[in-house]
PDB file of C-alpha atoms in Angstrom:
ATOM      1  CA  MET L   3     -10.383  15.918 -13.428  1.00 45.00           C
ATOM      2  CA  LYS L   4     -11.272  12.906 -12.112  1.00 43.00           C
ATOM      3  CA  LYS L   5      -7.338  12.254 -12.621  1.00 44.00           C
ATOM      4  CA  LEU L   6      -5.992  14.767 -11.292  1.00 42.00           C
ATOM      5  CA  LEU L   7      -8.844  14.861  -8.064  1.00 42.00           C
ATOM      6  CA  LEU L   8      -7.139  11.253  -7.491  1.00 43.00           C
ATOM      7  CA  PHE L   9      -3.862  12.207  -7.996  1.00 42.00           C
ATOM      8  CA  PHE L  10      -3.470  15.704  -6.026  1.00 40.00           C
ATOM      9  CA  THR L  11      -6.253  14.009  -2.524  1.00 45.00           C
ATOM     10  CA  LEU L  12      -3.282  10.953  -2.317  1.00 47.00           C
ATOM     11  CA  ALA L  13      -0.567  13.334  -2.482  1.00 45.00           C
ATOM     12  CA  ILE L  14      -2.151  15.658   0.362  1.00 38.00           C
ATOM     13  CA  ALA L  15      -2.213  11.708   2.778  1.00 45.00           C
ATOM     14  CA  LEU L  16       1.672  10.979   1.703  1.00 45.00           C
ATOM     15  CA  LEU L  17       3.187  14.630   2.082  1.00 41.00           C
ATOM     16  CA  ALA L  18       0.883  15.859   4.516  1.00 41.00           C
ATOM     17  CA  LEU L  19       1.875  16.792   8.460  1.00 39.00           C
ATOM     18  CA  PRO L  20       5.250  16.927   7.997  1.00 38.00           C
ATOM     19  CA  LEU L  21       6.135  19.047  11.437  1.00 37.00           C
ATOM     20  CA  VAL L  22       2.271  19.308  13.363  1.00 37.00           C
ATOM     21  CA  ALA L  23       2.431  20.187  16.935  1.00 39.00           C
ATOM     22  CA  HIS L  24      -1.334  18.488  17.336  1.00 50.00           C
ATOM     23  CA  ALA L  25      -3.734  16.388  17.169  1.00 59.00           C
ATOM     24  CA  ASP L  26      -4.164  15.662  12.904  1.00 82.00           C
ATOM     25  CA  LYS L  27      -5.394  12.876  10.719  1.00 86.00           C
ATOM     26  CA  THR L  28      -5.294  12.253   6.655  1.00 90.00           C
ATOM     27  CA  LYS L  29      -6.076   9.139   4.730  1.00 91.00           C
ATOM     28  CA  TRP L  30      -6.890   7.688   1.394  1.00 92.00           C
ATOM     29  CA  ALA L  31      -7.684   4.340   0.294  1.00 91.00           C
ATOM     30  CA  ASN L  32      -7.397   3.554  -3.450  1.00 90.00           C
ATOM     31  CA  PRO L  33     -10.546   3.674  -5.505  1.00 88.00           C
ATOM     32  CA  ASN L  34      -9.665   1.073  -7.514  1.00 87.00           C
ATOM     33  CA  TYR L  35      -9.107  -1.188  -5.114  1.00 91.00           C
ATOM     34  CA  ASN L  36     -11.999  -3.926  -3.468  1.00 91.00           C
ATOM     35  CA  PHE L  37     -10.982  -4.589   0.853  1.00 94.00           C
ATOM     36  CA  SER L  38     -13.938  -6.193   0.992  1.00 92.00           C
ATOM     37  CA  LYS L  39     -11.739  -9.539   0.623  1.00 94.00           C
ATOM     38  CA  LEU L  40      -9.234  -8.174   2.026  1.00 95.00           C
ATOM     39  CA  GLN L  41      -8.001 -10.862   6.070  1.00 95.00           C
ATOM     40  CA  ASN L  42      -4.288 -10.340   6.275  1.00 97.00           C
ATOM     41  CA  ILE L  43      -2.107  -7.696   7.067  1.00 97.00           C
ATOM     42  CA  ASP L  44       1.876  -8.268   7.124  1.00 96.00           C
ATOM     43  CA  LEU L  45       4.064  -6.173   8.401  1.00 96.00           C
ATOM     44  CA  VAL L  46       7.011  -6.079   5.456  1.00 95.00           C
ATOM     45  CA  SER L  47       9.152  -2.685   6.815  1.00 94.00           C
ATOM     46  CA  ILE L  48       9.385   0.208   9.375  1.00 95.00           C
ATOM     47  CA  SER L  49      11.132   2.437   8.864  1.00 94.00           C
ATOM     48  CA  ILE L  50      12.259   5.054  11.983  1.00 95.00           C
ATOM     49  CA  VAL L  51      13.149   8.628  10.992  1.00 95.00           C
ATOM     50  CA  GLU L  52      16.634  10.207  12.480  1.00 93.00           C
ATOM     51  CA  PRO L  53      16.058  12.932  14.967  1.00 92.00           C
ATOM     52  CA  TYR L  54      16.187  16.115  12.960  1.00 86.00           C
ATOM     53  CA  GLU L  55      15.840  18.339  15.761  1.00 85.00           C
ATOM     54  CA  ASP L  56      18.579  18.034  18.521  1.00 88.00           C
ATOM     55  CA  SER L  57      16.083  18.528  21.544  1.00 93.00           C
ATOM     56  CA  PHE L  58      13.887  14.823  19.726  1.00 94.00           C
ATOM     57  CA  SER L  59      14.566  11.304  21.119  1.00 94.00           C
ATOM     58  CA  VAL L  60      13.712   8.299  19.558  1.00 94.00           C
ATOM     59  CA  ASP L  61      11.868   6.031  21.451  1.00 94.00           C
ATOM     60  CA  ASP L  62      14.076   3.222  22.314  1.00 90.00           C
ATOM     61  CA  MET L  63      11.555   0.671  22.348  1.00 92.00           C
ATOM     62  CA  ALA L  64       9.828   1.850  18.902  1.00 93.00           C
ATOM     63  CA  SER L  65      10.042  -0.956  16.912  1.00 93.00           C
ATOM     64  CA  GLU L  66       8.246  -3.345  19.681  1.00 93.00           C
ATOM     65  CA  LYS L  67       5.754  -1.108  20.350  1.00 94.00           C
ATOM     66  CA  ILE L  68       4.519  -1.103  16.636  1.00 95.00           C
ATOM     67  CA  ILE L  69       4.441  -4.012  16.120  1.00 95.00           C
ATOM     68  CA  SER L  70       2.927  -5.488  19.724  1.00 95.00           C
ATOM     69  CA  ALA L  71       0.610  -2.597  19.268  1.00 96.00           C
ATOM     70  CA  LEU L  72      -0.444  -3.452  15.422  1.00 97.00           C
ATOM     71  CA  GLN L  73      -1.270  -7.590  16.636  1.00 96.00           C
ATOM     72  CA  LYS L  74      -4.105  -6.194  19.091  1.00 96.00           C
ATOM     73  CA  SER L  75      -5.878  -3.600  17.312  1.00 97.00           C
ATOM     74  CA  LEU L  76      -6.041  -5.796  14.203  1.00 97.00           C
ATOM     75  CA  ALA L  77      -6.771  -8.938  16.108  1.00 96.00           C
ATOM     76  CA  LYS L  78      -9.869  -6.891  17.700  1.00 96.00           C
ATOM     77  CA  ARG L  79     -11.037  -6.130  13.962  1.00 95.00           C
ATOM     78  CA  ASN L  80     -10.659  -9.716  13.271  1.00 95.00           C
ATOM     79  CA  PHE L  81      -7.605  -9.410  10.539  1.00 96.00           C
ATOM     80  CA  SER L  82      -4.818 -12.145  11.153  1.00 96.00           C
ATOM     81  CA  PHE L  83      -1.317 -10.256  11.742  1.00 97.00           C
ATOM     82  CA  GLU L  84       2.806 -11.341  10.386  1.00 95.00           C
ATOM     83  CA  SER L  85       5.725  -9.791  10.766  1.00 93.00           C
ATOM     84  CA  SER L  86       8.456  -9.907   8.172  1.00 85.00           C
ATOM     85  CA  VAL L  87      10.082  -7.423   8.044  1.00 84.00           C
ATOM     86  CA  GLU L  88      12.809  -6.699   5.856  1.00 72.00           C
ATOM     87  CA  SER L  89      14.198  -3.764   7.163  1.00 69.00           C
ATOM     88  CA  ASN L  90      13.760  -2.408  10.375  1.00 72.00           C
ATOM     89  CA  LEU L  91      16.232   0.870  10.202  1.00 84.00           C
ATOM     90  CA  MET L  92      16.986   4.818  11.128  1.00 90.00           C
ATOM     91  CA  ILE L  93      16.391   6.828   7.238  1.00 92.00           C
ATOM     92  CA  THR L  94      16.974  10.028   6.884  1.00 92.00           C
ATOM     93  CA  LYS L  95      13.684  13.068   6.748  1.00 90.00           C
ATOM     94  CA  GLU L  96      15.233  13.359   3.082  1.00 93.00           C
ATOM     95  CA  ALA L  97      15.441   9.175   2.191  1.00 92.00           C
ATOM     96  CA  ALA L  98      11.750   9.190   4.371  1.00 90.00           C
ATOM     97  CA  ALA L  99       9.955  11.524   1.753  1.00 89.00           C
ATOM     98  CA  LYS L 100      11.235   9.823  -1.068  1.00 89.00           C
ATOM     99  CA  LEU L 101       9.739   6.783   0.385  1.00 86.00           C
ATOM    100  CA  ALA L 102       6.357   8.546   0.352  1.00 83.00           C
ATOM    101  CA  LYS L 103       6.850   9.954  -3.024  1.00 84.00           C
ATOM    102  CA  ASP L 104       7.764   5.979  -4.467  1.00 83.00           C
ATOM    103  CA  ALA L 105       4.724   4.917  -3.113  1.00 81.00           C
ATOM    104  CA  LEU L 106       2.911   8.082  -4.516  1.00 76.00           C
ATOM    105  CA  ALA L 107       4.379   7.106  -7.956  1.00 77.00           C
ATOM    106  CA  SER L 108       2.827   3.656  -7.313  1.00 71.00           C
ATOM    107  CA  ALA L 109      -0.407   4.367  -7.189  1.00 70.00           C
ATOM    108  CA  TYR L 110      -2.702   4.474 -10.028  1.00 57.00           C
ATOM    109  CA  SER L 111      -4.227   7.596 -11.507  1.00 55.00           C
ATOM    110  CA  THR L 112      -6.795   6.470 -12.779  1.00 56.00           C
ATOM    111  CA  GLU L 113     -10.247   5.462 -12.228  1.00 56.00           C
ATOM    112  CA  THR L 114     -10.765   2.877 -15.121  1.00 65.00           C
ATOM    113  CA  ILE L 115      -7.965   0.535 -13.701  1.00 77.00           C
ATOM    114  CA  LYS L 116      -9.322  -1.914 -11.048  1.00 84.00           C
ATOM    115  CA  ILE L 117      -6.692  -3.667  -8.782  1.00 87.00           C
ATOM    116  CA  ALA L 118      -8.308  -7.062  -8.041  1.00 87.00           C
ATOM    117  CA  PRO L 119      -9.148  -7.864  -4.605  1.00 89.00           C
ATOM    118  CA  GLU L 120      -6.870 -10.252  -2.353  1.00 92.00           C
ATOM    119  CA  THR L 121      -6.844 -11.349   1.215  1.00 94.00           C
ATOM    120  CA  SER L 122      -3.612 -10.126   1.714  1.00 95.00           C
ATOM    121  CA  ALA L 123      -1.620  -6.951   1.915  1.00 96.00           C
ATOM    122  CA  GLU L 124       1.434  -5.369   2.868  1.00 96.00           C
ATOM    123  CA  LEU L 125       1.637  -2.753   5.464  1.00 97.00           C
ATOM    124  CA  LYS L 126       4.757  -0.435   5.500  1.00 95.00           C
ATOM    125  CA  ILE L 127       5.049   1.869   8.446  1.00 96.00           C
ATOM    126  CA  ILE L 128       7.395   5.544   8.275  1.00 95.00           C
ATOM    127  CA  ALA L 129       7.330   6.599  11.884  1.00 96.00           C
ATOM    128  CA  HIS L 130       8.407  10.742  11.446  1.00 95.00           C
ATOM    129  CA  LYS L 131       8.906  11.002  14.473  1.00 95.00           C
ATOM    130  CA  PHE L 132       8.002   8.222  17.461  1.00 96.00           C
ATOM    131  CA  GLY L 133       9.718   9.728  20.922  1.00 95.00           C
ATOM    132  CA  TYR L 134       9.360  12.481  22.410  1.00 95.00           C
ATOM    133  CA  ARG L 135      10.744  16.404  22.627  1.00 94.00           C
ATOM    134  CA  THR L 136      12.677  17.549  25.584  1.00 94.00           C
ATOM    135  CA  ARG L 137      12.232  21.734  26.745  1.00 93.00           C
ATOM    136  CA  ILE L 138      12.887  23.816  29.424  1.00 94.00           C
ATOM    137  CA  ILE L 139       9.850  25.886  31.457  1.00 91.00           C
ATOM    138  CA  PRO L 140      12.182  29.035  31.783  1.00 93.00           C
ATOM    139  CA  ALA L 141      11.994  30.107  35.512  1.00 93.00           C
ATOM    140  CA  HIS L 142       9.033  32.687  36.539  1.00 91.00           C
ATOM    141  CA  GLU L 143       6.048  33.848  38.784  1.00 93.00           C
ATOM    142  CA  GLU L 144       2.261  32.281  38.179  1.00 92.00           C
ATOM    143  CA  PRO L 145      -0.513  33.668  40.275  1.00 94.00           C
ATOM    144  CA  ARG L 146      -1.611  31.298  43.271  1.00 93.00           C
ATOM    145  CA  THR L 147      -5.690  32.072  45.159  1.00 94.00           C
ATOM    146  CA  ARG L 148      -3.834  31.303  49.111  1.00 93.00           C
ATOM    147  CA  THR L 149      -7.088  31.558  52.004  1.00 93.00           C
ATOM    148  CA  PHE L 150      -5.157  34.030  55.078  1.00 90.00           C
ATOM    149  CA  LYS L 151      -7.018  34.456  58.154  1.00 89.00           C
ATOM    150  CA  GLU L 152      -7.744  38.152  58.718  1.00 88.00           C
ATOM    151  CA  LYS L 153      -9.259  39.747  62.195  1.00 86.00           C
ATOM    152  CA  ALA L 154     -12.148  42.293  61.247  1.00 84.00           C
ATOM    153  CA  LYS L 155     -14.797  44.019  63.421  1.00 83.00           C
ATOM    154  CA  ASP L 156     -18.881  42.500  62.946  1.00 81.00           C
ATOM    155  CA  ASN L 157     -21.708  44.858  62.708  1.00 83.00           C
ATOM    156  CA  ASN L 158     -21.407  45.171  67.116  1.00 83.00           C
ATOM    157  CA  GLY L 159     -17.246  46.403  67.135  1.00 79.00           C
ATOM    158  CA  ASN L 160     -16.673  42.968  67.912  1.00 85.00           C
ATOM    159  CA  TRP L 161     -13.481  41.748  66.456  1.00 87.00           C
ATOM    160  CA  VAL L 162     -13.926  38.657  64.571  1.00 87.00           C
ATOM    161  CA  GLU L 163     -11.113  36.270  62.586  1.00 87.00           C
ATOM    162  CA  ARG L 164     -12.186  35.645  59.074  1.00 88.00           C
ATOM    163  CA  ASN L 165     -10.532  33.506  55.802  1.00 91.00           C
ATOM    164  CA  VAL L 166     -10.148  35.656  52.739  1.00 90.00           C
ATOM    165  CA  GLU L 167      -8.882  34.957  49.586  1.00 92.00           C
ATOM    166  CA  ARG L 168      -6.176  36.297  47.826  1.00 91.00           C
ATOM    167  CA  THR L 169      -4.160  36.228  44.277  1.00 94.00           C
ATOM    168  CA  VAL L 170      -0.352  36.245  44.782  1.00 93.00           C
ATOM    169  CA  TYR L 171       2.719  35.916  42.812  1.00 94.00           C
ATOM    170  CA  GLU L 172       5.193  32.388  43.501  1.00 92.00           C
ATOM    171  CA  TYR L 173       8.447  31.776  42.318  1.00 92.00           C
ATOM    172  CA  VAL L 174       8.839  29.055  40.209  1.00 90.00           C
ATOM    173  CA  PRO L 175      12.454  26.884  39.552  1.00 93.00           C
ATOM    174  CA  GLU L 176      12.847  26.339  35.909  1.00 92.00           C
ATOM    175  CA  ARG L 177      12.315  22.647  34.818  1.00 92.00           C
ATOM    176  CA  THR L 178      12.347  20.416  32.138  1.00 93.00           C
ATOM    177  CA  VAL L 179       9.765  18.765  30.926  1.00 94.00           C
ATOM    178  CA  TYR L 180       9.359  15.627  27.975  1.00 94.00           C
ATOM    179  CA  ASP L 181       6.136  16.014  25.393  1.00 95.00           C
ATOM    180  CA  ALA L 182       5.498  12.268  23.816  1.00 95.00           C
ATOM    181  CA  GLN L 183       5.418  13.138  19.908  1.00 95.00           C
ATOM    182  CA  LEU L 184       4.265  10.954  16.704  1.00 96.00           C
ATOM    183  CA  ASP L 185       3.560  10.799  13.306  1.00 96.00           C
ATOM    184  CA  VAL L 186       3.731   8.138  11.976  1.00 96.00           C
ATOM    185  CA  SER L 187       2.473   7.063   8.202  1.00 95.00           C
ATOM    186  CA  PHE L 188       0.421   3.156   7.339  1.00 97.00           C
ATOM    187  CA  GLN L 189       1.406   2.521   3.974  1.00 96.00           C
ATOM    188  CA  LEU L 190      -1.002  -0.208   2.752  1.00 96.00           C
ATOM    189  CA  PHE L 191      -0.047  -2.614  -0.472  1.00 95.00           C
ATOM    190  CA  ASP L 192      -1.654  -4.734  -3.368  1.00 94.00           C
ATOM    191  CA  PRO L 193       1.330  -7.169  -2.935  1.00 93.00           C
ATOM    192  CA  ALA L 194       0.634  -8.805  -6.389  1.00 91.00           C
ATOM    193  CA  THR L 195       0.937  -5.094  -8.250  1.00 90.00           C
ATOM    194  CA  GLN L 196       2.899  -3.381  -5.733  1.00 90.00           C
ATOM    195  CA  LYS L 197       0.193  -0.300  -5.924  1.00 90.00           C
ATOM    196  CA  ILE L 198      -0.655   1.568  -2.934  1.00 92.00           C
ATOM    197  CA  ILE L 199      -4.127   0.584  -1.709  1.00 93.00           C
ATOM    198  CA  PHE L 200      -4.219   2.217   1.440  1.00 95.00           C
ATOM    199  CA  ASN L 201      -2.447   5.638   3.746  1.00 94.00           C
ATOM    200  CA  LEU L 202      -2.865   6.789   6.442  1.00 95.00           C
ATOM    201  CA  ARG L 203      -1.128   9.907   8.387  1.00 95.00           C
ATOM    202  CA  ASP L 204      -1.492  10.389  11.840  1.00 96.00           C
ATOM    203  CA  VAL L 205       0.121  12.858  13.805  1.00 96.00           C
ATOM    204  CA  ARG L 206      -0.639  13.536  18.052  1.00 95.00           C
ATOM    205  CA  GLU L 207       1.081  15.460  20.953  1.00 94.00           C
ATOM    206  CA  ARG L 208       0.560  14.909  24.468  1.00 92.00           C
ATOM    207  CA  SER L 209       2.903  17.299  26.889  1.00 91.00           C
ATOM    208  CA  GLN L 210       5.016  16.793  29.609  1.00 90.00           C
ATOM    209  CA  ASP L 211       4.460  13.477  29.057  1.00 89.00           C
ATOM    210  CA  SER L 212       7.298  10.646  27.172  1.00 88.00           C
ATOM    211  CA  ASP L 213       5.538   7.864  27.021  1.00 89.00           C
ATOM    212  CA  THR L 214       4.378   6.760  23.724  1.00 93.00           C
ATOM    213  CA  THR L 215       2.810   3.276  24.830  1.00 94.00           C
ATOM    214  CA  ASP L 216      -1.062   4.674  24.770  1.00 94.00           C
ATOM    215  CA  MET L 217      -0.609   7.342  22.615  1.00 94.00           C
ATOM    216  CA  TRP L 218       0.717   5.062  19.803  1.00 96.00           C
ATOM    217  CA  GLN L 219      -2.192   1.985  20.890  1.00 96.00           C
ATOM    218  CA  ARG L 220      -5.053   4.352  20.212  1.00 96.00           C
ATOM    219  CA  MET L 221      -2.699   5.013  16.552  1.00 96.00           C
ATOM    220  CA  ALA L 222      -3.158   1.770  15.743  1.00 97.00           C
ATOM    221  CA  ASN L 223      -6.360   1.246  17.070  1.00 97.00           C
ATOM    222  CA  TYR L 224      -7.352   4.208  14.833  1.00 97.00           C
ATOM    223  CA  PHE L 225      -5.847   2.410  11.739  1.00 97.00           C
ATOM    224  CA  ALA L 226      -7.574  -0.830  12.174  1.00 97.00           C
ATOM    225  CA  GLN L 227     -10.686   0.949  12.680  1.00 96.00           C
ATOM    226  CA  GLU L 228     -10.557   2.551   8.982  1.00 95.00           C
ATOM    227  CA  LEU L 229      -8.884  -0.304   7.879  1.00 95.00           C
ATOM    228  CA  ALA L 230     -12.015  -2.748   8.829  1.00 94.00           C
ATOM    229  CA  LYS L 231     -14.472   0.569   8.006  1.00 92.00           C
ATOM    230  CA  ALA L 232     -12.800  -0.238   4.325  1.00 91.00           C
ATOM    231  CA  ALA L 233     -13.004  -3.463   4.079  1.00 87.00           C
ATOM    232  CA  LYS L 234     -17.036  -3.014   4.425  1.00 84.00           C
ATOM    233  CA  LYS L 235     -18.189  -0.693   1.741  1.00 73.00           C
TER     234      LYS L 235
END
């Protein structure tokens, strides 16, 4: 039962959330690994999935943003960070799914086999989405509250001017908006055995804002935070 539960939990962490359009996170830490000695994170690959929707554009600075944010976030949690990126590639959606399955296959499926703790681990990033989608908001009418001046008689029969709020519908022309979307897998491997020891998949979206910088920094911060928690257990 424990073997099946471990395998199922990791499968969800690696393969879940392919098309989620709101903030969501799935995390898994290998129970066979002791994180207490982990100090150094080596980024060995960045794989960016090619757009599989015509409306989606990859951030031109995706790789640079990934490296810069990770360096800041991990330093705050007292991890050293190095980037020895071997592959900084655009890959297909199918290839990304295969990478996830390969990582799953590398995991131990029993709690009886322990992985010797190391001071270093290798990080692989899969950016399932790192950019923004373009969408059109059709022309339409929206309700607005407007203040009008009207004349009316007071209790004494005198004409007075007063402000009256009324709801009116105003025409809004068609416009194009951009929604930032990030869907990133953080896969951490033990360098001695090449077994996956930690996986985090984080999905976030920000409507009507194409800048991924702040959102990605928060994702990197969350990864470093959760890794630090694992190291303290």
